[in-house]
Amino acid sequence: RLLRLCRVVRLGKLTRAAAFLRDKFESDVAYTQFTLVIAMVTMLLLEHVIACGWFGLGSMSSESVTWISAAKQEGASFTLLYTTSLRWALSQLGIGGTQIEAVNSTEGVYTALVALVSLLTFSTVISFMTSLIGTLQHKRMEETQQFGLLRRFLRTNKIPEELRQRVTRFLHHAYLQRGSNSEEPYILDLLSESLQAELQLARYNEGLASLPFFAKLFRNKFLSLQEEQVMQTIANKAMTVLETAEDDVIFCHGNLAAAAYYALDDCSMLYLQPNVAVVKPGCREWISEMCLWTEWLHLGDLIT
């Protein structure tokens, strides 16, 4: 029956599952909270394993006297013996107390090992959890402070209520985006220029491939080094993500087109042309791409 303890090796899968789930969180705050929960669950699982070992020593030991017999619990139920073992395991961390003590050499060795493991793991986990809680509080305090200063600034400068709400909504969105895992990590700055360009080309591949000219190049499996480098340079130098707020005017009728636009998501843009019905550009659709090939005047207004 002691061989069944080998099943605890399966707990190693918990680390891989936790790492997989962490990558699914978009917010740094949610990521920190989940990491804190995982640390607590890991600590409880360790205490469960220690309690099972203590339970096994008391119930299956060949010694004439064990902690179970010394506590006069030979006929006790499984639940009572397990909870007693768990309380003993927690007491090794200094959480609560118990009258249960080792009464033979085997239990004495196990107690010493558990004390050593508890000293190392408990101090490490507590330090880790304290750091996580401090990080979480810092993020929340920073957000509260910044938006408090924003409200004071808007109120002091007598900004109209409608504009005040638009500014606040956009900054809320931008602040959440900054803390999400989708933001470019600064470690990407360490990439070589060639790798950076290749990464950006893969990132904007879908948008570029929707233009017939670039689509033909992408279908060509025998691109020369010069052609591939030109496409990477376009993706790295000529493309950028444009953050917009509600009712932002992207361009106006009659202006010379300086850039083409590609809708990354359903950002609810409206294209207004004089004497023409309102048009809503679709998701993953290019707008004013003609300016890439020739001089072009906008034929309408684009408003988010």
CSV table of C-alpha atoms in Angstrom, one decimal:
chain,number,residue,atom,x,y,z
A,1,ARG,CA,0.0,0.0,0.0
A,2,LEU,CA,3.0,2.3,0.5
A,3,LEU,CA,3.7,2.0,-3.2
A,4,ARG,CA,0.5,3.9,-3.8
A,5,LEU,CA,2.4,7.0,-2.6
A,6,CYS,CA,4.1,7.0,-5.9
A,7,ARG,CA,0.9,8.5,-7.3
A,8,VAL,CA,2.0,11.8,-5.9
A,9,VAL,CA,4.3,12.0,-8.8
A,10,ARG,CA,1.3,12.9,-10.8
A,11,LEU,CA,1.2,16.2,-9.0
A,12,GLY,CA,4.0,17.3,-11.3
A,13,LYS,CA,1.4,17.7,-13.9
A,14,LEU,CA,-0.2,20.5,-11.8
A,15,THR,CA,2.8,22.8,-12.6
A,16,ARG,CA,2.4,22.3,-16.3
A,17,ALA,CA,-1.4,22.8,-16.1
A,18,ALA,CA,-0.9,26.0,-14.1
A,19,ALA,CA,1.6,27.4,-16.5
A,20,PHE,CA,-0.8,26.7,-19.4
A,21,LEU,CA,-3.7,28.4,-17.6
A,22,ARG,CA,-1.5,31.4,-16.7
A,23,ASP,CA,-0.9,32.1,-20.3
A,24,LYS,CA,-4.6,32.4,-20.9
A,25,PHE,CA,-5.0,35.5,-18.7
A,26,GLU,CA,-5.1,38.8,-20.4
A,27,SER,CA,-4.7,40.9,-17.2
A,28,ASP,CA,-1.7,41.2,-15.0
A,29,VAL,CA,-4.0,41.4,-11.9
A,30,ALA,CA,-5.8,38.2,-12.8
A,31,TYR,CA,-2.5,36.5,-13.5
A,32,THR,CA,-1.2,37.6,-10.1
A,33,GLN,CA,-4.4,36.4,-8.4
A,34,PHE,CA,-4.2,33.0,-10.1
A,35,THR,CA,-0.5,32.6,-9.2
A,36,LEU,CA,-1.4,33.4,-5.5
A,37,VAL,CA,-4.2,30.7,-5.6
A,38,ILE,CA,-1.8,28.2,-7.1
A,39,ALA,CA,0.8,28.8,-4.4
A,40,MET,CA,-1.9,28.2,-1.7
A,41,VAL,CA,-3.1,25.0,-3.4
A,42,THR,CA,0.4,23.8,-3.8
A,43,MET,CA,1.0,24.3,0.0
A,44,LEU,CA,-2.2,22.5,0.9
A,45,LEU,CA,-1.2,19.5,-1.4
A,46,LEU,CA,2.2,19.3,0.3
A,47,GLU,CA,0.5,19.3,3.7
A,48,HIS,CA,-1.8,16.5,2.4
A,49,VAL,CA,1.1,14.4,1.3
A,50,ILE,CA,2.8,14.9,4.7
A,51,ALA,CA,-0.4,14.0,6.6
A,52,CYS,CA,-0.8,10.8,4.5
A,53,GLY,CA,2.8,9.8,5.3
A,54,TRP,CA,2.2,10.4,9.0
A,55,PHE,CA,-1.1,8.4,8.8
A,56,GLY,CA,0.6,5.6,7.1
A,57,LEU,CA,3.4,5.4,9.7
A,58,GLY,CA,0.8,5.2,12.5
A,59,SER,CA,-1.5,2.6,10.8
A,60,MET,CA,1.0,0.3,9.0
A,61,SER,CA,4.2,0.5,11.1
A,62,SER,CA,5.6,-2.8,12.5
A,63,GLU,CA,6.5,-1.0,15.7
A,64,SER,CA,4.6,-2.1,18.8
A,65,VAL,CA,3.8,1.4,19.8
A,66,THR,CA,2.8,4.1,17.3
A,67,TRP,CA,1.3,7.5,17.6
A,68,ILE,CA,-2.2,6.0,17.0
A,69,SER,CA,-1.9,3.6,19.9
A,70,ALA,CA,-0.3,6.2,22.1
A,71,ALA,CA,-3.2,8.5,21.5
A,72,LYS,CA,-5.6,5.6,22.1
A,73,GLN,CA,-7.2,5.9,18.6
A,74,GLU,CA,-6.9,2.3,17.3
A,75,GLY,CA,-10.6,2.0,16.6
A,76,ALA,CA,-11.1,5.6,15.4
A,77,SER,CA,-12.7,6.2,12.0
A,78,PHE,CA,-10.6,7.0,8.9
A,79,THR,CA,-11.9,10.6,8.9
A,80,LEU,CA,-10.8,11.2,12.5
A,81,LEU,CA,-7.3,9.7,11.9
A,82,TYR,CA,-6.8,11.7,8.6
A,83,THR,CA,-7.9,15.0,10.2
A,84,THR,CA,-5.6,14.3,13.2
A,85,SER,CA,-2.7,13.6,10.8
A,86,LEU,CA,-3.5,16.8,8.8
A,87,ARG,CA,-3.6,18.8,12.0
A,88,TRP,CA,-0.2,17.4,13.0
A,89,ALA,CA,1.2,18.3,9.6
A,90,LEU,CA,-0.1,21.8,9.9
A,91,SER,CA,1.4,22.1,13.4
A,92,GLN,CA,4.8,21.5,11.9
A,93,LEU,CA,4.4,24.8,10.2
A,94,GLY,CA,3.6,26.5,13.4
A,95,ILE,CA,-0.1,26.7,12.6
A,96,GLY,CA,-2.0,25.6,15.7
A,97,GLY,CA,-0.9,22.9,18.0
A,98,THR,CA,-1.4,19.2,18.7
A,99,GLN,CA,-0.7,16.7,21.5
A,100,ILE,CA,0.4,14.0,18.9
A,101,GLU,CA,4.1,13.2,19.1
A,102,ALA,CA,6.5,10.7,17.7
A,103,VAL,CA,6.8,7.6,19.9
A,104,ASN,CA,9.3,5.4,18.0
A,105,SER,CA,12.4,5.8,16.0
A,106,THR,CA,10.8,5.7,12.6
A,107,GLU,CA,8.3,8.4,13.5
A,108,GLY,CA,11.1,10.4,15.0
A,109,VAL,CA,13.1,10.4,11.8
A,110,TYR,CA,10.0,11.3,9.8
A,111,THR,CA,9.2,14.2,12.1
A,112,ALA,CA,12.8,15.5,11.7
A,113,LEU,CA,12.5,15.3,7.9
A,114,VAL,CA,9.1,17.0,7.9
A,115,ALA,CA,10.4,19.8,10.2
A,116,LEU,CA,13.3,20.4,7.7
A,117,VAL,CA,11.0,20.4,4.7
A,118,SER,CA,8.4,22.6,6.4
A,119,LEU,CA,11.1,25.1,7.4
A,120,LEU,CA,12.3,25.4,3.8
A,121,THR,CA,9.0,25.3,2.0
A,122,PHE,CA,6.9,27.4,4.4
A,123,SER,CA,9.4,30.3,4.5
A,124,THR,CA,9.7,30.2,0.7
A,125,VAL,CA,6.0,30.1,0.0
A,126,ILE,CA,5.2,32.8,2.6
A,127,SER,CA,7.9,35.0,1.0
A,128,PHE,CA,6.5,34.3,-2.4
A,129,MET,CA,2.9,35.0,-1.4
A,130,THR,CA,3.9,38.2,0.4
A,131,SER,CA,5.6,39.4,-2.8
A,132,LEU,CA,2.6,38.5,-4.9
A,133,ILE,CA,0.2,40.3,-2.6
A,134,GLY,CA,2.5,43.4,-2.5
A,135,THR,CA,2.5,43.4,-6.3
A,136,LEU,CA,-1.2,43.1,-6.5
A,137,GLN,CA,-1.8,46.0,-4.0
A,138,HIS,CA,0.7,48.1,-5.9
A,139,LYS,CA,-1.1,47.6,-9.2
A,140,ARG,CA,-4.5,48.5,-7.7
A,141,MET,CA,-3.1,51.5,-5.8
A,142,GLU,CA,-1.4,52.8,-9.0
A,143,GLU,CA,-4.6,52.5,-11.0
A,144,THR,CA,-6.7,54.1,-8.3
A,145,GLN,CA,-4.2,57.0,-7.9
A,146,GLN,CA,-3.8,57.6,-11.6
A,147,PHE,CA,-7.5,57.8,-12.3
A,148,GLY,CA,-8.1,59.9,-9.2
A,149,LEU,CA,-5.5,62.4,-10.6
A,150,LEU,CA,-7.2,62.2,-14.0
A,151,ARG,CA,-10.7,63.1,-12.5
A,152,ARG,CA,-9.1,66.0,-10.5
A,153,PHE,CA,-7.4,67.2,-13.7
A,154,LEU,CA,-10.6,67.1,-15.8
A,155,ARG,CA,-12.6,68.8,-13.0
A,156,THR,CA,-10.0,71.5,-12.4
A,157,ASN,CA,-9.8,72.4,-16.1
A,158,LYS,CA,-13.6,72.4,-16.4
A,159,ILE,CA,-13.6,69.8,-19.2
A,160,PRO,CA,-17.2,69.2,-20.6
A,161,GLU,CA,-18.9,66.1,-19.2
A,162,GLU,CA,-19.2,64.3,-22.6
A,163,LEU,CA,-15.5,64.8,-23.4
A,164,ARG,CA,-14.6,63.8,-19.8
A,165,GLN,CA,-16.4,60.5,-20.2
A,166,ARG,CA,-14.8,59.7,-23.6
A,167,VAL,CA,-11.3,60.4,-22.2
A,168,THR,CA,-12.0,58.3,-19.1
A,169,ARG,CA,-13.4,55.4,-21.2
A,170,PHE,CA,-10.5,55.4,-23.6
A,171,LEU,CA,-7.9,55.6,-20.8
A,172,HIS,CA,-9.6,52.7,-18.9
A,173,HIS,CA,-9.3,50.6,-22.1
A,174,ALA,CA,-5.7,51.7,-22.8
A,175,TYR,CA,-4.7,51.0,-19.2
A,176,LEU,CA,-6.1,47.5,-19.3
A,177,GLN,CA,-4.4,46.9,-22.6
A,178,ARG,CA,-1.1,48.0,-21.2
A,179,GLY,CA,-1.4,45.4,-18.4
A,180,SER,CA,-2.6,42.6,-20.7
A,181,ASN,CA,-0.4,39.8,-22.0
A,182,SER,CA,-1.1,40.9,-25.6
A,183,GLU,CA,1.1,44.0,-25.2
A,184,GLU,CA,4.6,43.7,-26.7
A,185,PRO,CA,7.0,42.7,-24.0
A,186,TYR,CA,10.1,44.9,-23.7
A,187,ILE,CA,12.3,41.8,-24.0
A,188,LEU,CA,11.5,41.9,-27.8
A,189,ASP,CA,13.8,44.9,-28.0
A,190,LEU,CA,16.7,42.5,-27.5
A,191,LEU,CA,16.0,40.8,-30.8
A,192,SER,CA,18.3,41.3,-33.7
A,193,GLU,CA,17.0,43.7,-36.4
A,194,SER,CA,16.5,40.8,-38.8
A,195,LEU,CA,14.5,38.6,-36.3
A,196,GLN,CA,12.5,41.7,-35.3
A,197,ALA,CA,11.5,42.3,-39.0
A,198,GLU,CA,10.7,38.6,-39.5
A,199,LEU,CA,8.5,38.6,-36.4
A,200,GLN,CA,6.6,41.7,-37.5
A,201,LEU,CA,6.0,40.2,-40.9
A,202,ALA,CA,4.5,37.1,-39.3
A,203,ARG,CA,2.4,39.3,-37.0
A,204,TYR,CA,0.9,41.3,-39.9
A,205,ASN,CA,0.9,38.5,-42.4
A,206,GLU,CA,-2.9,38.2,-42.5
A,207,GLY,CA,-3.5,41.9,-43.2
A,208,LEU,CA,-0.8,42.1,-45.9
A,209,ALA,CA,-2.0,38.9,-47.6
A,210,SER,CA,-5.5,40.4,-48.1
A,211,LEU,CA,-4.0,42.8,-50.6
A,212,PRO,CA,-3.7,41.1,-54.0
A,213,PHE,CA,-0.2,42.4,-54.7
A,214,PHE,CA,1.2,41.0,-51.4
A,215,ALA,CA,-1.0,37.9,-51.6
A,216,LYS,CA,0.8,37.0,-54.9
A,217,LEU,CA,4.2,37.5,-53.2
A,218,PHE,CA,3.2,35.3,-50.3
A,219,ARG,CA,2.0,32.5,-52.6
A,220,ASN,CA,5.5,32.5,-54.2
A,221,LYS,CA,7.5,29.9,-52.4
A,222,PHE,CA,10.7,31.0,-54.1
A,223,LEU,CA,11.1,34.6,-53.0
A,224,SER,CA,14.5,36.1,-53.4
A,225,LEU,CA,16.3,37.4,-50.4
A,226,GLN,CA,15.8,40.9,-51.6
A,227,GLU,CA,12.0,40.5,-52.0
A,228,GLU,CA,11.7,38.9,-48.6
A,229,GLN,CA,13.8,41.6,-47.0
A,230,VAL,CA,11.6,44.3,-48.6
A,231,MET,CA,8.4,42.7,-47.2
A,232,GLN,CA,10.0,42.4,-43.7
A,233,THR,CA,11.0,46.0,-43.9
A,234,ILE,CA,7.5,47.1,-44.8
A,235,ALA,CA,6.0,45.1,-41.9
A,236,ASN,CA,8.6,46.4,-39.4
A,237,LYS,CA,8.9,50.1,-40.5
A,238,ALA,CA,5.7,51.0,-42.3
A,239,MET,CA,3.0,49.3,-40.1
A,240,THR,CA,1.9,50.2,-36.7
A,241,VAL,CA,-1.1,49.7,-34.4
A,242,LEU,CA,-3.4,52.8,-34.2
A,243,GLU,CA,-5.3,53.2,-30.9
A,244,THR,CA,-8.6,55.0,-31.3
A,245,ALA,CA,-11.3,56.3,-29.0
A,246,GLU,CA,-15.0,56.7,-29.5
A,247,ASP,CA,-15.9,59.4,-32.1
A,248,ASP,CA,-12.3,59.9,-33.2
A,249,VAL,CA,-12.0,61.3,-36.7
A,250,ILE,CA,-9.4,59.2,-38.6
A,251,PHE,CA,-9.5,61.2,-41.8
A,252,CYS,CA,-11.8,63.7,-43.5
A,253,HIS,CA,-13.3,64.1,-47.0
A,254,GLY,CA,-11.0,65.9,-49.5
A,255,ASN,CA,-7.8,65.4,-47.5
A,256,LEU,CA,-4.8,63.8,-49.2
A,257,ALA,CA,-4.5,60.2,-48.0
A,258,ALA,CA,-1.2,59.7,-46.1
A,259,ALA,CA,-1.8,56.1,-44.9
A,260,ALA,CA,-4.0,53.0,-45.5
A,261,TYR,CA,-5.9,51.5,-42.6
A,262,TYR,CA,-6.7,47.9,-41.8
A,263,ALA,CA,-9.5,47.0,-39.3
A,264,LEU,CA,-8.0,44.5,-36.8
A,265,ASP,CA,-11.3,43.9,-35.1
A,266,ASP,CA,-14.9,45.0,-34.9
A,267,CYS,CA,-14.1,48.6,-33.9
A,268,SER,CA,-17.4,50.0,-35.1
A,269,MET,CA,-16.0,52.5,-37.6
A,270,LEU,CA,-18.3,54.5,-39.9
A,271,TYR,CA,-17.4,55.7,-43.4
A,272,LEU,CA,-19.4,58.8,-44.3
A,273,GLN,CA,-19.6,60.0,-47.9
A,274,PRO,CA,-21.4,63.2,-49.1
A,275,ASN,CA,-24.9,62.3,-50.5
A,276,VAL,CA,-24.2,58.6,-49.9
A,277,ALA,CA,-25.6,56.2,-47.2
A,278,VAL,CA,-23.4,55.5,-44.2
A,279,VAL,CA,-21.1,52.6,-44.7
A,280,LYS,CA,-19.7,50.4,-41.9
A,281,PRO,CA,-16.3,48.9,-42.8
A,282,GLY,CA,-16.1,45.2,-42.0
A,283,CYS,CA,-13.6,43.5,-39.8
A,284,ARG,CA,-10.3,42.6,-41.4
A,285,GLU,CA,-10.9,45.0,-44.3
A,286,TRP,CA,-8.6,47.6,-45.8
A,287,ILE,CA,-9.5,51.2,-46.1
A,288,SER,CA,-8.0,53.7,-48.5
A,289,GLU,CA,-5.4,51.2,-49.7
A,290,MET,CA,-5.3,53.0,-53.0
A,291,CYS,CA,-2.8,55.5,-51.5
A,292,LEU,CA,-0.2,52.8,-51.4
A,293,TRP,CA,0.0,52.9,-55.2
A,294,THR,CA,-1.0,56.4,-56.2
A,295,GLU,CA,-1.9,59.9,-54.9
A,296,TRP,CA,-5.4,59.6,-53.4
A,297,LEU,CA,-7.9,62.0,-51.9
A,298,HIS,CA,-10.3,60.7,-49.3
A,299,LEU,CA,-13.9,60.5,-50.6
A,300,GLY,CA,-15.5,60.6,-47.2
A,301,ASP,CA,-15.0,60.8,-43.4
A,302,LEU,CA,-13.9,57.9,-41.3
A,303,ILE,CA,-15.1,58.0,-37.7
A,304,THR,CA,-14.8,55.4,-35.0
